[in-house]
Amino acid sequence: GVQAPEESEAIILEFQRLGYTKLITTPHVMSDFYRNSNEIILQKLAETNAYLKQKGIAVTLEAAAEFYLDEVLVSRVENNEPLLTFGKNYLLFETNFMTEPLNLKEFIFLATTKGYKPVLAHPERYIYLQNNFAKAEDLFGRGVLFQLNMSSLSGYYSKGAQLTAQKLIDKGYVHFLGSDCHN
């Protein structure tokens, strides 16, 4: 992510130049690697919003998180711990890129029964969905919403991701777009 308020300002101004008026930042939360917490994310949001106000930059900036599906996330959902969501309780999550997590369907059921609307981040980038589109169809049928990374459409990640992104669009499976902007 960004390292200084000035870097945030430059990114936000570029999004404004492109016509965006509202941005939702979704920092990664992964127990072993990205050790963000609700408190850390919300504190940085408050600092950034104060900085933008001081600079006279009018943009709506909100924060949620992109949670990695691991035992810590499952435990947090099971124990009704507060999670940073966006909109109407949309819970953005990601998985291992190579293989379908063994607990994916159980997690979707758990999250849904706890009132979340699961949103799978960048489904087009998962090899296990690229190689078996029926799995994407199954997730869609289970109520999972999909957030596509816009860069996938240009082939930035891979030809497989680009083709899967286009197939998701053609099927009407894309609900949200993400920038994957880290800096």
mmCIF file of N, CA and C in Angstrom, residues 2 4-16 20-27 40-54 57-65 84-87 179 181:
data_model
loop_
_atom_site.group_PDB
_atom_site.id
_atom_site.type_symbol
_atom_site.label_atom_id
_atom_site.label_comp_id
_atom_site.label_asym_id
_atom_site.label_seq_id
_atom_site.Cartn_x
_atom_site.Cartn_y
_atom_site.Cartn_z
ATOM 1 N N VAL A 2 0.177 2.358 0.076
ATOM 2 C CA VAL A 2 0.867 3.648 0.061
ATOM 3 C C VAL A 2 1.636 3.848 1.358
ATOM 4 N N ALA A 4 2.837 7.175 2.265
ATOM 5 C CA ALA A 4 2.776 8.565 2.723
ATOM 6 C C ALA A 4 1.494 9.205 2.226
ATOM 7 N N PRO A 5 0.998 10.223 2.959
ATOM 8 C CA PRO A 5 -0.233 10.914 2.532
ATOM 9 C C PRO A 5 -0.136 11.482 1.121
ATOM 10 N N GLU A 6 1.045 11.951 0.750
ATOM 11 C CA GLU A 6 1.220 12.518 -0.582
ATOM 12 C C GLU A 6 1.008 11.457 -1.671
ATOM 13 N N GLU A 7 1.399 10.227 -1.378
ATOM 14 C CA GLU A 7 1.185 9.135 -2.328
ATOM 15 C C GLU A 7 -0.311 8.834 -2.454
ATOM 16 N N SER A 8 -1.019 8.833 -1.322
ATOM 17 C CA SER A 8 -2.477 8.664 -1.365
ATOM 18 C C SER A 8 -3.116 9.762 -2.195
ATOM 19 N N GLU A 9 -2.662 10.993 -1.963
ATOM 20 C CA GLU A 9 -3.206 12.136 -2.704
ATOM 21 C C GLU A 9 -3.027 11.951 -4.201
ATOM 22 N N ALA A 10 -1.847 11.539 -4.633
ATOM 23 C CA ALA A 10 -1.580 11.369 -6.062
ATOM 24 C C ALA A 10 -2.492 10.298 -6.667
ATOM 25 N N ILE A 11 -2.671 9.213 -5.962
ATOM 26 C CA ILE A 11 -3.540 8.134 -6.461
ATOM 27 C C ILE A 11 -4.991 8.607 -6.531
ATOM 28 N N ILE A 12 -5.444 9.263 -5.487
ATOM 29 C CA ILE A 12 -6.831 9.732 -5.442
ATOM 30 C C ILE A 12 -7.088 10.763 -6.537
ATOM 31 N N LEU A 13 -6.146 11.660 -6.739
ATOM 32 C CA LEU A 13 -6.315 12.659 -7.800
ATOM 33 C C LEU A 13 -6.386 11.996 -9.172
ATOM 34 N N GLU A 14 -5.631 10.924 -9.371
ATOM 35 C CA GLU A 14 -5.692 10.208 -10.652
ATOM 36 C C GLU A 14 -7.064 9.547 -10.816
ATOM 37 N N PHE A 15 -7.585 8.944 -9.759
ATOM 38 C CA PHE A 15 -8.929 8.362 -9.836
ATOM 39 C C PHE A 15 -9.972 9.449 -10.111
ATOM 40 N N GLN A 16 -9.829 10.610 -9.481
ATOM 41 C CA GLN A 16 -10.750 11.713 -9.759
ATOM 42 C C GLN A 16 -10.660 12.140 -11.219
ATOM 43 N N TYR A 20 -13.926 9.179 -10.983
ATOM 44 C CA TYR A 20 -14.409 8.559 -9.750
ATOM 45 C C TYR A 20 -14.682 9.624 -8.694
ATOM 46 N N THR A 21 -15.784 9.458 -7.957
ATOM 47 C CA THR A 21 -16.128 10.373 -6.869
ATOM 48 C C THR A 21 -16.154 9.662 -5.516
ATOM 49 N N LYS A 22 -16.175 8.332 -5.551
ATOM 50 C CA LYS A 22 -16.172 7.542 -4.317
ATOM 51 C C LYS A 22 -15.205 6.381 -4.495
ATOM 52 N N LEU A 23 -14.357 6.191 -3.490
ATOM 53 C CA LEU A 23 -13.388 5.107 -3.500
ATOM 54 C C LEU A 23 -13.526 4.311 -2.204
ATOM 55 N N ILE A 24 -13.393 3.002 -2.318
ATOM 56 C CA ILE A 24 -13.380 2.144 -1.135
ATOM 57 C C ILE A 24 -12.054 1.401 -1.145
ATOM 58 N N THR A 25 -11.229 1.717 -0.179
ATOM 59 C CA THR A 25 -9.940 1.054 -0.068
ATOM 60 C C THR A 25 -10.137 -0.251 0.694
ATOM 61 N N THR A 26 -9.486 -1.306 0.234
ATOM 62 C CA THR A 26 -9.656 -2.627 0.849
ATOM 63 C C THR A 26 -8.291 -3.255 1.116
ATOM 64 N N PRO A 27 -7.595 -2.793 2.143
ATOM 65 C CA PRO A 27 -6.290 -3.379 2.465
ATOM 66 C C PRO A 27 -6.421 -4.872 2.767
ATOM 67 N N ILE A 40 -6.370 -0.491 12.809
ATOM 68 C CA ILE A 40 -5.308 0.089 11.983
ATOM 69 C C ILE A 40 -5.902 0.680 10.705
ATOM 70 N N ILE A 41 -6.759 -0.078 10.054
ATOM 71 C CA ILE A 41 -7.343 0.381 8.794
ATOM 72 C C ILE A 41 -8.189 1.634 9.005
ATOM 73 N N LEU A 42 -9.028 1.628 10.044
ATOM 74 C CA LEU A 42 -9.890 2.786 10.298
ATOM 75 C C LEU A 42 -9.089 4.009 10.724
ATOM 76 N N GLN A 43 -7.997 3.809 11.461
ATOM 77 C CA GLN A 43 -7.139 4.930 11.843
ATOM 78 C C GLN A 43 -6.498 5.559 10.614
ATOM 79 N N LYS A 44 -5.997 4.730 9.696
ATOM 80 C CA LYS A 44 -5.395 5.247 8.466
ATOM 81 C C LYS A 44 -6.440 5.947 7.595
ATOM 82 N N LEU A 45 -7.665 5.408 7.593
ATOM 83 C CA LEU A 45 -8.749 6.066 6.853
ATOM 84 C C LEU A 45 -9.010 7.454 7.427
ATOM 85 N N ALA A 46 -9.099 7.562 8.747
ATOM 86 C CA ALA A 46 -9.345 8.854 9.389
ATOM 87 C C ALA A 46 -8.220 9.842 9.075
ATOM 88 N N GLU A 47 -6.988 9.370 9.130
ATOM 89 C CA GLU A 47 -5.844 10.238 8.833
ATOM 90 C C GLU A 47 -5.885 10.706 7.376
ATOM 91 N N THR A 48 -6.201 9.796 6.483
ATOM 92 C CA THR A 48 -6.242 10.154 5.064
ATOM 93 C C THR A 48 -7.380 11.118 4.781
ATOM 94 N N ASN A 49 -8.545 10.867 5.362
ATOM 95 C CA ASN A 49 -9.671 11.786 5.163
ATOM 96 C C ASN A 49 -9.359 13.173 5.717
ATOM 97 N N ALA A 50 -8.679 13.247 6.861
ATOM 98 C CA ALA A 50 -8.301 14.547 7.423
ATOM 99 C C ALA A 50 -7.315 15.258 6.486
ATOM 100 N N TYR A 51 -6.373 14.515 5.958
ATOM 101 C CA TYR A 51 -5.398 15.072 5.015
ATOM 102 C C TYR A 51 -6.105 15.610 3.773
ATOM 103 N N LEU A 52 -7.038 14.830 3.222
ATOM 104 C CA LEU A 52 -7.766 15.256 2.030
ATOM 105 C C LEU A 52 -8.590 16.506 2.304
ATOM 106 N N LYS A 53 -9.211 16.559 3.477
ATOM 107 C CA LYS A 53 -10.004 17.739 3.840
ATOM 108 C C LYS A 53 -9.112 18.973 3.917
ATOM 109 N N GLN A 54 -7.950 18.818 4.543
ATOM 110 C CA GLN A 54 -6.998 19.925 4.663
ATOM 111 C C GLN A 54 -6.553 20.412 3.284
ATOM 112 N N ILE A 57 -9.543 18.407 -1.118
ATOM 113 C CA ILE A 57 -9.839 17.382 -2.126
ATOM 114 C C ILE A 57 -11.163 16.718 -1.759
ATOM 115 N N ALA A 58 -12.176 16.940 -2.596
ATOM 116 C CA ALA A 58 -13.517 16.427 -2.322
ATOM 117 C C ALA A 58 -13.688 15.056 -2.967
ATOM 118 N N VAL A 59 -13.620 14.035 -2.150
ATOM 119 C CA VAL A 59 -13.851 12.665 -2.597
ATOM 120 C C VAL A 59 -14.414 11.891 -1.400
ATOM 121 N N THR A 60 -15.286 10.953 -1.674
ATOM 122 C CA THR A 60 -15.771 10.087 -0.608
ATOM 123 C C THR A 60 -14.824 8.900 -0.528
ATOM 124 N N LEU A 61 -14.169 8.755 0.600
ATOM 125 C CA LEU A 61 -13.209 7.677 0.807
ATOM 126 C C LEU A 61 -13.674 6.825 1.979
ATOM 127 N N GLU A 62 -13.878 5.542 1.716
ATOM 128 C CA GLU A 62 -14.298 4.595 2.745
ATOM 129 C C GLU A 62 -13.298 3.454 2.793
ATOM 130 N N ALA A 63 -13.428 2.605 3.801
ATOM 131 C CA ALA A 63 -12.518 1.469 3.928
ATOM 132 C C ALA A 63 -13.281 0.211 4.300
ATOM 133 N N ALA A 64 -12.845 -0.879 3.740
ATOM 134 C CA ALA A 64 -13.264 -2.226 4.122
ATOM 135 C C ALA A 64 -11.956 -3.010 4.197
ATOM 136 N N ALA A 65 -11.999 -4.293 3.942
ATOM 137 C CA ALA A 65 -10.781 -5.094 3.927
ATOM 138 C C ALA A 65 -10.953 -6.226 2.932
ATOM 139 N N LEU A 84 -14.493 -5.608 8.693
ATOM 140 C CA LEU A 84 -14.709 -4.431 7.849
ATOM 141 C C LEU A 84 -15.310 -4.869 6.523
ATOM 142 N N THR A 85 -16.538 -4.451 6.307
ATOM 143 C CA THR A 85 -17.261 -4.767 5.087
ATOM 144 C C THR A 85 -17.593 -3.460 4.376
ATOM 145 N N PHE A 86 -18.179 -3.574 3.209
ATOM 146 C CA PHE A 86 -18.614 -2.369 2.502
ATOM 147 C C PHE A 86 -20.065 -2.543 2.094
ATOM 148 N N GLY A 87 -20.693 -1.434 1.738
ATOM 149 C CA GLY A 87 -22.085 -1.491 1.283
ATOM 150 C C GLY A 87 -22.987 -2.150 2.307
ATOM 151 N N SER A 179 -9.566 -2.054 -8.621
ATOM 152 C CA SER A 179 -8.418 -1.492 -9.343
ATOM 153 C C SER A 179 -7.138 -2.285 -9.092
ATOM 154 N N CYS A 181 -5.030 -1.409 -7.077
ATOM 155 C CA CYS A 181 -4.045 -0.331 -6.965
ATOM 156 C C CYS A 181 -3.396 -0.391 -5.582
#
